[in-house]
Amino acid sequence: MITSIRTRVAIVGAGPAGLILSHLLADAGIESIVIDQRSRDEIEHTIRAGILEQGTVDLLTAIDPNTRVHTIGDRHDGIELRFQGEGHRIDFPGLVGRSVWLYPQHEVLKDMLRLRLGAGQDLRFGVTASRVEDVESERPRVFATTADGEELTIEADFVVGADGSRSVVRPAITGDSRSGYFREYPFAWFGILTEAPPSAEELIYSNSRNGFALISQRSPEVQRMYFQCAPDADPNALTEEQIWETLQSRVPGTTLKEGPIFQRDVLRFRSFVAHELRHGRAALVGDAAHTVPPTGAKGMNLAIADVVLLARALRALLNESDERPIDGYAEQASRRIWKAQHFSWWMTSMLHTAPDASDFDHLRQAGELRSVVESEAGRTFLAEAYTGWPIG
Ligand code: DHB
């Protein structure tokens, strides 16, 4: 049986981008349907990054003044860059008058799911989109299959691909799913969650001769830490003792507080921007449009900035028949996307050790880090990008 449904905006993907877009559209009186192939439970429990920019927090607060970002989230007014055995603090409010919040992505998702379902949003889990057609017409369609195997066709005024790096919407926009600007890196992150008290009050980004490490947090009882590893590393190949030994060796000057490790994963590094972000009546946002390496935590924040722009453009298109903002969407979104690409690439290359690094490379890297931390202009550049450029 084939069920056909009609809506104004079909959103593929119930991650932060898709859910926030559905909220902003509803605010403008525009009905949407959100589908996701995952279950609600899977969406709410996948561990992702944890840093929200000031602008992201301002938006989440405007969406829900009682957002838990301000209760269980933790404001961070700085980070530490560590190299050659010394720590250097970057003071965000002192430099740019802004901060960031440590509030994990899955908590944002729990909040947004509760809010959207409470508002009566048509949100369907376990629905797998297979393709998008007719984006050059005014009635683009999404073809999908429900968890029960039922075929579903969603006909809309506009289709949004918020469906992550393996987007099925992307080919309808770029012509083929791999069409984009790409960069690979010769390393990855080994990430752990450990039951232990925090080892430091703020995040430590540490460049060491043996490779990079990041000491982050989740709560007073749970900490998140990462260390640079080979791209093909097996997360189960190391003992807990080996993991702690590696981490300790990469943050000289701090004795990490160790505890049981209850999750481990390897995060791939790549930079990607799709050649096209919009074609006819379809557009891409978030990881469907671009991927950044994790250093600097730009991924989710960038997705949310895309969505703010797209929501404005769809409001003009669908409520006022004004096509100018949607015609300008790709160009305008690209400006921020490439700044974020640059920042993520820069933090990555400045802090990690390339497998073939020479003594010259190590010393040049220390010189680069020193130029940043010893200059107010350098620290301000970093703080401005880390806390996020104004949205929109
Ligand atoms: C975290 C991840 C990042 O990529 C980063 O730059 C900072 C923090 C995190 O998961 O806590």
JSON list of C-alpha atoms and ligand atoms in Angstrom, two decimals, residues 47-51 102 189 203 205 212 214-218 224-226 267 293-298 347 386, ligand 1:
[
{"chain": "A", "resi": 47, "resn": "ILE", "atom": "CA", "xyz": [26.61, 10.56, 22.22]},
{"chain": "A", "resi": 48, "resn": "ARG", "atom": "CA", "xyz": [27.83, 13.55, 20.21]},
{"chain": "A", "resi": 49, "resn": "ALA", "atom": "CA", "xyz": [29.74, 16.76, 20.91]},
{"chain": "A", "resi": 50, "resn": "GLY", "atom": "CA", "xyz": [29.06, 19.02, 23.82]},
{"chain": "A", "resi": 51, "resn": "ILE", "atom": "CA", "xyz": [29.82, 22.69, 23.19]},
{"chain": "A", "resi": 102, "resn": "LEU", "atom": "CA", "xyz": [28.87, 22.66, 27.83]},
{"chain": "A", "resi": 189, "resn": "TRP", "atom": "CA", "xyz": [40.01, 10.90, 17.82]},
{"chain": "A", "resi": 203, "resn": "LEU", "atom": "CA", "xyz": [38.53, 22.32, 28.60]},
{"chain": "A", "resi": 205, "resn": "TYR", "atom": "CA", "xyz": [43.28, 21.43, 24.21]},
{"chain": "A", "resi": 212, "resn": "PHE", "atom": "CA", "xyz": [46.84, 15.82, 20.66]},
{"chain": "A", "resi": 214, "resn": "LEU", "atom": "CA", "xyz": [41.29, 17.14, 24.66]},
{"chain": "A", "resi": 215, "resn": "ILE", "atom": "CA", "xyz": [40.09, 17.01, 28.25]},
{"chain": "A", "resi": 216, "resn": "SER", "atom": "CA", "xyz": [36.38, 17.82, 28.25]},
{"chain": "A", "resi": 217, "resn": "GLN", "atom": "CA", "xyz": [33.54, 17.15, 30.65]},
{"chain": "A", "resi": 218, "resn": "ARG", "atom": "CA", "xyz": [29.94, 16.04, 30.81]},
{"chain": "A", "resi": 224, "resn": "ARG", "atom": "CA", "xyz": [34.61, 13.14, 28.17]},
{"chain": "A", "resi": 225, "resn": "MET", "atom": "CA", "xyz": [38.19, 12.91, 26.87]},
{"chain": "A", "resi": 226, "resn": "TYR", "atom": "CA", "xyz": [39.73, 12.39, 23.47]},
{"chain": "A", "resi": 267, "resn": "LEU", "atom": "CA", "xyz": [35.63, 9.73, 15.49]},
{"chain": "A", "resi": 293, "resn": "PRO", "atom": "CA", "xyz": [36.59, 17.92, 11.90]},
{"chain": "A", "resi": 294, "resn": "PRO", "atom": "CA", "xyz": [35.58, 18.05, 15.58]},
{"chain": "A", "resi": 295, "resn": "THR", "atom": "CA", "xyz": [38.37, 20.29, 16.94]},
{"chain": "A", "resi": 296, "resn": "GLY", "atom": "CA", "xyz": [36.62, 23.51, 17.98]},
{"chain": "A", "resi": 297, "resn": "ALA", "atom": "CA", "xyz": [33.14, 21.94, 18.19]},
{"chain": "A", "resi": 298, "resn": "LYS", "atom": "CA", "xyz": [31.58, 23.75, 15.26]},
{"chain": "A", "resi": 347, "resn": "MET", "atom": "CA", "xyz": [42.53, 24.30, 15.19]},
{"chain": "A", "resi": 386, "resn": "TYR", "atom": "CA", "xyz": [35.14, 29.60, 19.23]},
{"chain": "B", "resi": 1, "resn": "DHB", "atom": "C1", "xyz": [33.85, 18.39, 22.84]},
{"chain": "B", "resi": 1, "resn": "DHB", "atom": "C2", "xyz": [34.04, 18.09, 21.52]},
{"chain": "B", "resi": 1, "resn": "DHB", "atom": "C3", "xyz": [34.79, 18.92, 20.72]},
{"chain": "B", "resi": 1, "resn": "DHB", "atom": "O1", "xyz": [34.98, 18.65, 19.42]},
{"chain": "B", "resi": 1, "resn": "DHB", "atom": "C4", "xyz": [35.37, 20.06, 21.24]},
{"chain": "B", "resi": 1, "resn": "DHB", "atom": "O2", "xyz": [36.12, 20.85, 20.44]},
{"chain": "B", "resi": 1, "resn": "DHB", "atom": "C5", "xyz": [35.15, 20.37, 22.57]},
{"chain": "B", "resi": 1, "resn": "DHB", "atom": "C6", "xyz": [34.40, 19.52, 23.37]},
{"chain": "B", "resi": 1, "resn": "DHB", "atom": "C7", "xyz": [33.05, 17.47, 23.70]},
{"chain": "B", "resi": 1, "resn": "DHB", "atom": "O3", "xyz": [32.53, 16.47, 23.19]},
{"chain": "B", "resi": 1, "resn": "DHB", "atom": "O4", "xyz": [32.98, 17.69, 24.91]}
]
